[in-house]
Amino acid sequence: MTVLAAPGRVWQRNWLVYQRLWHRSIAFGFLQPLLFLTAMGIGVGTLISAQDASAFGGVPYLDWLGPGMLSAMSMQTATFESTYPIMNKIMWGRNYEAMLSTPLTTRHLVLGELLWVAFRIGTLATVFVVVLFLFGIPRTPFAMLAVPVAMLIGTAFSACLFAFAATQKNDVGFSAIFRFVINPLFLFSGTFFPLTQLPDQVEWVAWLTPLFHGVQLVRGLVLGTLDWTAAPIHLGYLLAMLALGVVLADRLLRRRMAA
């Protein structure tokens, strides 16, 4: 079994399960950005004066918000795919126990799950970008590159969350992750407002968060404002996070399954 074929088997297993739900997922993937951009972008955006728009780089709040929401969606989707579903396959459903009785290894399982997360986010991000075009937000053809960047954001988070899930004996830890990691990142990584509005003591912490780097890449690509000198830093951060997560997930899952 080749290096790519083995993770592909894990992807195939997830696809066979997903086939019964894909139409609901795509429909929700279309409605979620549509409702968010209408409520937040247009609703709240009308309360922001033309003078306030300077804080958003001279673009309407709706245009500024859209790419940030795309980045946050990638993180949230990865979180949903890499917490309870992974624990189920380890503990309750024992899917991984059955898979490991075949030539598959824990590394194959990790890579296969990440391929699946990348696929899920890729489809949702594509739908999201279509919605952005419906609102007339993208200002450059580079906006389509936001899809692979969204996939990178999601898989980077997914790899680290997979590693965390492999250490858990129950789902109590997930509540802490949602409350103290995912929600603060969602609110304080430049998704809804510029980080310059934060106190100096807090702003530098937000700059160290992974979602901030994803937001900067996606927003810059969609609005045509990307700082190409800083882009390698943002990209390098996410790639390093992904690599670290893969190594930890493989090691911790192997230890868990051998226990």
Coordinates of C-alpha atoms in Angstrom, one line a residue:
M1 CA 0.0 0.0 0.0
T2 CA 1.6 3.3 -1.1
V3 CA 2.0 6.3 1.2
L4 CA -0.8 8.2 -0.5
A5 CA -3.1 5.2 -1.0
A6 CA -3.2 4.3 2.7
P7 CA -4.5 7.6 4.0
G8 CA -6.8 7.6 1.0
R9 CA -8.6 4.6 2.4
V10 CA -9.3 6.6 5.6
W11 CA -10.6 9.4 3.4
Q12 CA -12.8 6.9 1.5
R13 CA -14.3 5.6 4.6
N14 CA -15.3 9.1 5.7
W15 CA -16.7 9.8 2.3
L16 CA -18.9 6.8 2.3
V17 CA -20.4 8.0 5.6
Y18 CA -20.7 11.6 4.3
Q19 CA -22.5 10.7 1.1
R20 CA -25.8 10.6 3.0
L21 CA -25.3 14.1 4.4
W22 CA -23.4 16.0 1.8
H23 CA -26.4 18.0 0.4
R24 CA -27.3 19.2 3.9
S25 CA -23.7 20.2 4.6
I26 CA -23.5 22.2 1.3
A27 CA -26.8 23.9 2.0
F28 CA -25.8 24.9 5.5
G29 CA -22.4 26.0 4.1
F30 CA -24.3 28.4 1.8
L31 CA -26.8 29.7 4.3
Q32 CA -24.3 30.3 7.1
P33 CA -22.1 32.9 5.4
L34 CA -25.2 34.4 3.7
L35 CA -26.9 34.9 7.1
F36 CA -23.8 36.1 8.9
L37 CA -22.9 38.6 6.2
T38 CA -26.4 39.9 6.0
A39 CA -26.8 40.3 9.7
M40 CA -23.3 41.4 10.7
G41 CA -21.9 42.9 7.5
I42 CA -25.0 44.8 6.3
G43 CA -26.9 45.1 9.6
V44 CA -23.9 46.3 11.8
G45 CA -22.2 47.8 8.8
T46 CA -24.9 50.4 8.4
L47 CA -24.1 51.7 11.9
I48 CA -20.5 52.5 10.9
S49 CA -20.0 55.9 9.4
A50 CA -17.8 56.7 6.5
Q51 CA -15.2 58.1 8.8
D52 CA -15.1 54.9 10.8
A53 CA -14.4 52.9 7.6
S54 CA -10.8 54.2 7.7
A55 CA -10.2 51.7 10.5
F56 CA -11.0 48.9 8.0
G57 CA -8.5 50.0 5.4
G58 CA -11.0 52.2 3.6
V59 CA -13.3 49.4 2.6
P60 CA -16.9 48.9 3.8
Y61 CA -17.3 46.8 7.0
L62 CA -19.1 44.1 5.0
D63 CA -16.1 43.7 2.7
W64 CA -13.7 43.6 5.7
L65 CA -15.8 41.1 7.7
G66 CA -16.4 38.5 4.9
P67 CA -12.8 37.2 4.6
G68 CA -12.4 37.1 8.4
M69 CA -15.6 35.0 8.6
L70 CA -14.2 32.6 6.0
S71 CA -11.0 32.1 8.1
A72 CA -13.0 31.6 11.3
M73 CA -15.3 29.1 9.6
S74 CA -12.2 27.0 8.7
M75 CA -11.1 26.9 12.3
Q76 CA -14.6 26.1 13.6
T77 CA -15.1 23.3 11.0
A78 CA -11.8 21.8 11.9
T79 CA -12.8 21.9 15.6
F80 CA -16.1 20.1 15.0
E81 CA -14.4 17.4 12.8
S82 CA -11.4 16.8 15.2
T83 CA -12.8 16.6 18.7
Y84 CA -15.9 14.4 19.3
P85 CA -15.6 12.4 15.9
I86 CA -12.0 11.5 16.7
M87 CA -12.9 10.5 20.3
N88 CA -15.7 8.4 18.9
K89 CA -13.4 6.5 16.6
I90 CA -10.9 5.9 19.4
M91 CA -13.2 5.0 22.3
W92 CA -16.9 4.6 21.6
G93 CA -17.1 3.3 18.0
R94 CA -13.5 1.8 18.1
N95 CA -13.1 2.4 14.4
Y96 CA -9.4 3.0 14.7
E97 CA -9.0 -0.3 16.5
A98 CA -10.5 -2.1 13.5
M99 CA -8.5 0.0 11.0
L100 CA -5.2 -0.8 12.8
S101 CA -5.9 -4.6 12.3
T102 CA -5.3 -3.9 8.6
P103 CA -2.0 -2.7 7.1
L104 CA -2.9 0.8 8.1
T105 CA -0.7 2.6 10.8
T106 CA -1.5 5.5 13.1
R107 CA 0.3 7.8 10.7
H108 CA -2.0 6.7 7.9
L109 CA -5.0 7.4 10.2
V110 CA -3.8 10.9 11.0
L111 CA -3.0 11.8 7.5
G112 CA -6.3 10.3 6.2
E113 CA -8.3 12.3 8.7
L114 CA -6.4 15.5 7.8
L115 CA -7.1 14.8 4.1
W116 CA -10.8 14.5 5.0
V117 CA -10.8 17.8 6.9
A118 CA -9.0 19.5 4.1
F119 CA -11.7 18.2 1.7
R120 CA -14.5 19.3 3.9
I121 CA -13.1 22.8 4.4
G122 CA -12.2 23.1 0.8
T123 CA -15.9 22.4 -0.3
L124 CA -17.3 24.8 2.3
A125 CA -14.7 27.5 1.6
T126 CA -15.5 27.3 -2.1
V127 CA -19.2 27.8 -1.3
F128 CA -18.2 30.7 1.0
V129 CA -16.2 32.4 -1.7
V130 CA -19.1 32.1 -4.1
V131 CA -21.2 33.9 -1.5
L132 CA -18.5 36.6 -1.2
F133 CA -18.7 37.1 -4.9
L134 CA -22.5 37.4 -4.7
F135 CA -22.0 40.3 -2.3
G136 CA -19.4 41.8 -4.6
I137 CA -16.6 41.6 -2.0
P138 CA -13.6 40.2 -3.8
R139 CA -11.4 42.8 -5.5
T140 CA -8.9 40.5 -7.3
P141 CA -8.7 37.1 -8.9
F142 CA -6.3 36.1 -6.1
A143 CA -9.5 35.7 -4.0
M144 CA -9.7 32.1 -5.2
L145 CA -6.5 31.4 -3.4
A146 CA -8.4 32.0 -0.2
V147 CA -9.7 28.4 -0.6
P148 CA -6.4 26.6 -0.3
V149 CA -5.4 29.0 2.5
A150 CA -8.6 28.1 4.3
M151 CA -7.8 24.5 3.9
L152 CA -4.4 25.1 5.5
I153 CA -5.9 27.0 8.4
G154 CA -8.3 24.1 9.0
T155 CA -5.8 21.3 8.8
A156 CA -3.3 23.1 11.0
F157 CA -6.0 23.4 13.7
S158 CA -7.2 19.9 13.0
A159 CA -3.8 18.3 13.5
C160 CA -3.3 19.9 16.9
L161 CA -6.9 19.1 18.0
F162 CA -6.4 15.5 16.9
A163 CA -3.3 15.3 19.1
F164 CA -5.3 16.7 22.0
A165 CA -8.3 14.3 21.4
A166 CA -5.9 11.3 21.4
T167 CA -5.0 12.1 25.1
Q168 CA -8.6 12.5 26.4
K169 CA -10.4 9.9 28.4
N170 CA -13.7 11.8 28.3
D171 CA -15.2 14.8 26.5
V172 CA -14.7 17.3 29.4
G173 CA -11.5 18.6 27.9
F174 CA -13.4 19.6 24.7
S175 CA -15.6 22.0 26.7
A176 CA -12.4 23.8 27.9
I177 CA -11.0 23.9 24.4
F178 CA -14.2 25.5 23.0
R179 CA -14.5 27.9 25.9
F180 CA -10.9 29.0 26.5
V181 CA -9.3 28.5 23.1
I182 CA -11.7 28.5 20.1
N183 CA -14.1 31.2 21.3
P184 CA -11.4 33.7 22.3
L185 CA -9.6 33.1 19.0
F186 CA -12.9 33.6 17.1
L187 CA -13.4 37.0 18.9
F188 CA -9.9 38.3 19.2
S189 CA -8.0 37.4 16.0
G190 CA -9.1 40.3 13.8
T191 CA -12.2 38.6 12.5
F192 CA -14.7 41.2 13.6
F193 CA -12.6 44.3 14.3
P194 CA -9.0 45.5 13.7
L195 CA -6.5 44.5 16.4
T196 CA -5.4 48.1 16.6
Q197 CA -8.6 48.7 18.6
L198 CA -7.3 46.4 21.4
P199 CA -5.1 47.6 24.3
D200 CA -1.4 47.4 23.5
Q201 CA -1.0 44.8 26.2
V202 CA -3.5 42.5 24.5
E203 CA -2.8 43.3 20.9
W204 CA 0.6 41.6 20.8
V205 CA -0.9 38.4 22.2
A206 CA -3.5 38.4 19.4
W207 CA -0.7 38.7 16.9
L208 CA 0.7 35.4 18.2
T209 CA -2.5 33.4 17.6
P210 CA -2.7 31.1 14.5
L211 CA -6.1 32.4 13.4
F212 CA -4.7 36.0 13.1
H213 CA -2.2 34.8 10.5
G214 CA -4.9 33.0 8.6
V215 CA -7.2 36.0 8.7
Q216 CA -4.4 38.2 7.4
L217 CA -3.7 35.9 4.4
V218 CA -7.4 35.4 3.5
R219 CA -8.4 39.0 3.9
G220 CA -5.3 40.2 1.9
L221 CA -6.0 37.8 -0.9
V222 CA -9.7 38.6 -1.2
L223 CA -9.4 42.4 -0.9
G224 CA -6.1 42.6 -2.8
T225 CA -4.3 44.2 0.2
L226 CA -2.0 41.4 1.1
D227 CA 1.5 42.4 2.3
W228 CA 3.6 40.0 0.2
T229 CA 6.6 40.6 2.5
A230 CA 4.7 39.4 5.5
A231 CA 2.8 36.6 3.7
P232 CA 5.7 34.1 4.1
I233 CA 5.6 34.7 7.9
H234 CA 1.9 34.0 8.1
L235 CA 2.2 31.0 5.8
G236 CA 5.3 29.7 7.7
Y237 CA 3.4 29.9 11.0
L238 CA 0.5 27.8 9.8
L239 CA 2.8 25.2 8.1
A240 CA 4.9 24.9 11.3
M241 CA 1.7 24.4 13.3
L242 CA 0.5 21.8 10.9
A243 CA 3.8 19.9 11.0
L244 CA 4.0 20.0 14.7
G245 CA 0.4 18.8 15.0
V246 CA 0.9 15.9 12.7
V247 CA 4.0 14.7 14.6
L248 CA 2.2 15.0 18.0
A249 CA -1.0 13.4 16.7
D250 CA 0.8 10.4 15.3
R251 CA 2.9 9.9 18.4
L252 CA 0.0 10.4 20.9
L253 CA -2.5 8.2 18.9
R254 CA 0.1 5.4 18.7
R255 CA 0.6 5.6 22.4
R256 CA -3.1 5.7 23.1
M257 CA -3.9 2.7 20.8
A258 CA -1.1 0.7 22.4
A259 CA -2.3 1.2 25.9

